[in-house]
Amino acid sequence: MKPKRYVHGELSLTQKAVIYGVLFLFIGLFLFPIFWMASTSLKTLGQVFQLPMVWVPSAPQWSNYVEVFRVSPFGTYMWNTIWYTGITVFATVLTSAFVAFAFARLRARGSKLMFGLVLSTMMLPPQVVMIPQYLLFNKLGWVDSYLPLVVPAFTASAFLIFLLRQFYMGISHELDEAVKIDGGSYFTMFFRVILPLSLPALATGAILEFMYRWNDLMGPLIYLNSTEHYPLSLGLANFTASYGSTPWQLLMAASIIAVTPPLLLFFFAQKHFIRGIVISGSKG
């Protein structure tokens, strides 16, 4: 029996075993915190501090997930996060798409300079504008409301503008000429041609913005004072207020509930996310 000949560039079985072993090691490292959270969420408070550690409780306390909603307004936190994230993601992606379309397809004097100014805002640490923004919104009487968090979302995102512009630069300009010949306006070109073709890039931008808004703690911490306005991030940070000490089993149950939507979103939309990143990075 002739030994197998490997084509140039093909990995041997030993090399594949090593690579897969390293990959599974890193997968285990990344999944371990989630496993620990899930295990702790099903324990009693005594089992949390038990030594040796109980990895899988013999009698899972599924009631901890119900207790989370009973001892705190967790449903309110969840609803606040859902509607706040939905509005801001939609507003940011739509306005960023408008601005990116203008930079990519419209010719105007000084547009490259303006695009450079937009990108330069990404280099400013958010702490630089934090105090001026708070003073402005405080003068407007918007503190302790979602207006300081929602209204700026309608001014687009510099990163999403860059991402979408790179995608738009790769779309053939012949489509623009076809729309003009048919008597279509720039709005027709954007909504009927450019927008449908840019769904992978839009999905990527929406996922990135969703992750940021869902996990945002600093913004709500600065502008929201009332408990009924808290999102999940701020609700979890103040979860121990009604106890005086940390009920770790309930905190882990609440954390599992909080991280489930982002995990599911990325799991089902990862194809569009990776495709949008690859295409946007290779165009323009």
XYZ file of C-alpha atoms in Angstrom:
284
model
C 0.000 0.000 0.000
C 1.475 3.313 -1.104
C 1.786 6.019 1.550
C -0.543 8.954 1.091
C 0.991 11.904 -0.682
C 0.053 15.304 0.661
C -0.573 18.157 -1.733
C 1.494 21.279 -1.158
C -0.200 23.349 1.524
C -2.270 20.458 2.899
C -1.884 19.713 6.586
C -0.893 16.290 7.866
C -3.013 14.436 10.399
C -0.609 15.357 13.197
C -0.744 19.045 12.292
C -4.548 18.961 12.137
C -4.703 17.235 15.531
C -2.483 19.918 17.079
C -4.480 22.764 15.522
C -7.835 21.326 16.579
C -6.465 20.641 20.048
C -5.393 24.275 20.445
C -8.760 25.491 19.101
C -10.717 23.323 21.539
C -8.489 24.570 24.366
C -9.335 28.185 23.580
C -13.025 27.302 23.136
C -12.976 25.780 26.613
C -11.315 28.884 28.047
C -13.965 31.146 26.511
C -16.884 28.924 27.515
C -15.717 28.320 31.075
C -17.086 31.644 32.471
C -20.500 30.913 30.942
C -20.466 27.385 32.361
C -19.505 28.743 35.787
C -22.319 31.312 35.623
C -24.867 28.684 34.623
C -23.679 26.281 37.341
C -23.754 28.963 40.058
C -27.219 30.122 38.984
C -28.581 26.648 39.850
C -27.055 26.454 43.337
C -28.149 27.538 46.767
C -26.171 30.285 48.477
C -24.502 27.681 50.706
C -23.374 25.606 47.723
C -21.774 28.677 46.123
C -19.150 28.799 48.922
C -18.906 25.041 49.452
C -15.460 23.448 49.310
C -14.586 21.409 47.364
C -16.467 23.250 44.664
C -19.716 21.739 43.362
C -19.479 21.993 39.586
C -22.882 20.493 38.800
C -25.456 20.735 41.621
C -27.309 17.506 42.306
C -30.578 19.397 42.872
C -30.656 22.336 40.416
C -32.458 25.370 41.842
C -34.458 26.437 38.790
C -36.509 28.631 41.109
C -33.577 31.066 41.184
C -34.646 32.335 37.756
C -38.145 33.016 39.056
C -36.757 34.582 42.232
C -34.830 37.128 40.146
C -38.095 38.631 38.890
C -39.676 38.498 42.357
C -36.990 40.294 44.356
C -36.197 42.971 41.753
C -37.951 44.801 38.885
C -36.003 42.653 36.435
C -38.848 42.658 33.906
C -38.702 46.462 33.839
C -34.940 46.342 33.319
C -35.411 43.925 30.450
C -38.121 45.999 28.757
C -36.129 49.231 29.115
C -33.117 47.572 27.509
C -35.134 46.081 24.636
C -36.863 49.263 23.513
C -33.835 51.471 24.129
C -31.547 49.140 22.190
C -34.053 48.716 19.351
C -34.554 52.449 18.807
C -30.883 53.380 19.032
C -29.728 50.558 16.744
C -32.307 51.466 14.085
C -31.520 55.182 14.303
C -27.749 54.779 14.280
C -27.636 52.325 11.375
C -30.095 54.318 9.228
C -28.436 57.708 9.728
C -24.972 56.205 9.285
C -26.130 54.648 6.010
C -27.341 58.061 4.800
C -24.042 59.762 5.626
C -21.959 56.919 4.191
C -23.969 57.055 0.962
C -23.253 60.777 0.633
C -19.509 60.273 1.147
C -19.330 57.307 -1.225
C -21.601 58.290 -4.126
C -22.049 62.078 -4.153
C -19.397 64.439 -5.452
C -18.896 67.592 -3.405
C -16.017 69.946 -2.825
C -14.287 69.211 0.462
C -16.011 65.868 0.986
C -12.700 64.074 1.601
C -11.773 66.653 4.222
C -15.149 66.249 5.900
C -14.757 62.462 5.846
C -11.367 62.835 7.499
C -12.931 65.021 10.194
C -15.569 62.354 10.815
C -12.900 59.690 11.210
C -10.888 61.948 13.516
C -13.763 61.891 16.018
C -13.028 58.200 16.544
C -9.670 59.173 18.025
C -11.261 61.261 20.787
C -11.723 59.354 24.057
C -15.366 59.495 25.178
C -14.201 60.916 28.524
C -13.182 64.123 26.741
C -16.775 65.035 25.834
C -18.480 63.399 28.805
C -18.620 66.500 31.030
C -19.631 68.995 28.285
C -22.382 66.636 27.136
C -23.692 66.208 30.669
C -23.759 69.981 31.229
C -25.623 70.454 27.955
C -28.243 67.786 28.659
C -28.617 69.019 32.224
C -29.390 72.532 30.921
C -32.002 71.007 28.615
C -33.569 69.149 31.547
C -32.991 65.748 29.977
C -31.211 64.124 32.940
C -33.032 61.088 34.390
C -34.573 60.327 30.997
C -33.513 58.357 27.930
C -33.266 61.471 25.737
C -29.483 61.934 26.278
C -29.021 58.299 25.209
C -31.502 58.128 22.326
C -31.222 61.534 20.614
C -27.436 61.304 19.885
C -28.130 57.995 18.112
C -29.788 59.996 15.324
C -26.469 61.734 14.599
C -24.882 58.539 13.205
C -21.722 56.693 14.227
C -18.280 57.489 12.811
C -17.258 53.831 12.764
C -20.433 52.701 10.984
C -20.054 55.553 8.488
C -16.566 54.287 7.656
C -17.723 50.666 7.480
C -20.674 51.389 5.189
C -18.749 53.831 2.999
C -16.164 51.151 2.286
C -18.979 48.833 1.224
C -20.692 51.433 -0.954
C -17.420 52.228 -2.726
C -17.373 48.670 -4.032
C -20.832 48.842 -5.634
C -20.675 49.508 -9.360
C -21.297 53.131 -10.368
C -23.063 51.888 -13.488
C -26.097 51.290 -11.306
C -26.143 55.008 -10.479
C -26.143 55.884 -14.158
C -28.983 53.446 -14.799
C -31.096 55.079 -12.104
C -30.393 58.548 -13.505
C -31.323 57.433 -17.027
C -34.640 56.118 -15.696
C -35.285 59.495 -14.055
C -34.711 58.318 -10.503
C -33.501 60.632 -7.748
C -30.773 60.064 -5.199
C -33.415 58.841 -2.767
C -34.525 56.262 -5.346
C -30.920 55.238 -5.849
C -30.390 54.848 -2.110
C -33.601 53.034 -1.146
C -34.136 50.938 -4.302
C -30.551 50.056 -5.267
C -27.873 50.759 -2.655
C -29.768 49.780 0.485
C -30.885 46.305 -0.707
C -27.357 45.536 -1.915
C -25.799 46.554 1.402
C -27.765 44.232 3.696
C -24.630 42.304 4.848
C -22.892 45.540 5.865
C -26.066 46.857 7.512
C -26.451 43.605 9.442
C -22.847 43.873 10.621
C -23.378 47.440 11.775
C -26.625 46.517 13.519
C -24.972 43.628 15.402
C -22.042 45.767 16.544
C -24.359 48.579 17.654
C -26.654 46.098 19.401
C -23.761 44.676 21.403
C -22.634 48.149 22.409
C -26.078 49.429 23.432
C -27.119 46.228 25.204
C -23.985 46.207 27.377
C -23.644 49.981 27.813
C -23.206 50.892 31.474
C -21.518 54.294 31.438
C -24.287 56.186 29.632
C -27.185 54.972 31.825
C -25.011 55.373 34.929
C -24.471 59.064 34.162
C -27.944 60.109 33.020
C -30.424 57.774 34.747
C -31.260 58.176 38.426
C -34.658 56.494 38.862
C -34.838 52.725 39.314
C -37.783 52.431 36.922
C -35.534 53.770 34.142
C -32.663 51.339 34.686
C -31.596 49.037 31.817
C -30.157 45.566 32.450
C -26.561 46.753 32.714
C -27.355 49.249 35.474
C -29.868 46.907 37.107
C -27.251 44.175 37.439
C -24.706 46.638 38.814
C -27.191 47.607 41.554
C -28.544 44.110 42.113
C -27.234 43.913 45.681
C -29.020 47.067 46.869
C -32.021 45.250 48.332
C -29.869 42.609 50.083
C -26.942 44.409 51.664
C -24.809 41.486 50.471
C -24.416 39.771 47.124
C -26.800 36.845 46.450
C -24.428 35.229 43.981
C -26.837 32.530 42.810
C -29.464 35.143 41.875
C -26.899 37.484 40.345
C -25.612 34.680 38.122
C -29.173 33.747 37.108
C -29.841 37.370 36.180
C -26.557 37.509 34.268
C -27.459 34.387 32.286
C -30.769 35.980 31.287
C -28.965 39.207 30.323
C -26.316 37.580 28.105
C -28.686 35.173 26.338
C -30.099 37.627 23.721
C -26.654 38.834 22.500
C -25.396 35.249 22.323
C -28.426 34.101 20.341
C -28.190 37.109 18.029
C -24.549 36.508 17.223
C -25.089 32.739 16.872
C -27.859 33.112 14.279
C -26.419 36.183 12.521
C -22.720 35.310 12.517
C -22.822 34.453 8.795
C -24.022 37.952 7.907
C -21.630 39.514 10.421
C -18.528 37.798 9.032
C -19.637 38.373 5.432
C -20.193 42.082 6.054
C -16.793 42.503 7.724
C -14.960 40.639 4.931
C -16.707 42.453 2.095
C -16.426 45.899 3.697
C -12.751 45.375 4.432
C -11.942 44.310 0.869
C -13.782 47.115 -0.948
C -12.875 50.742 -1.516
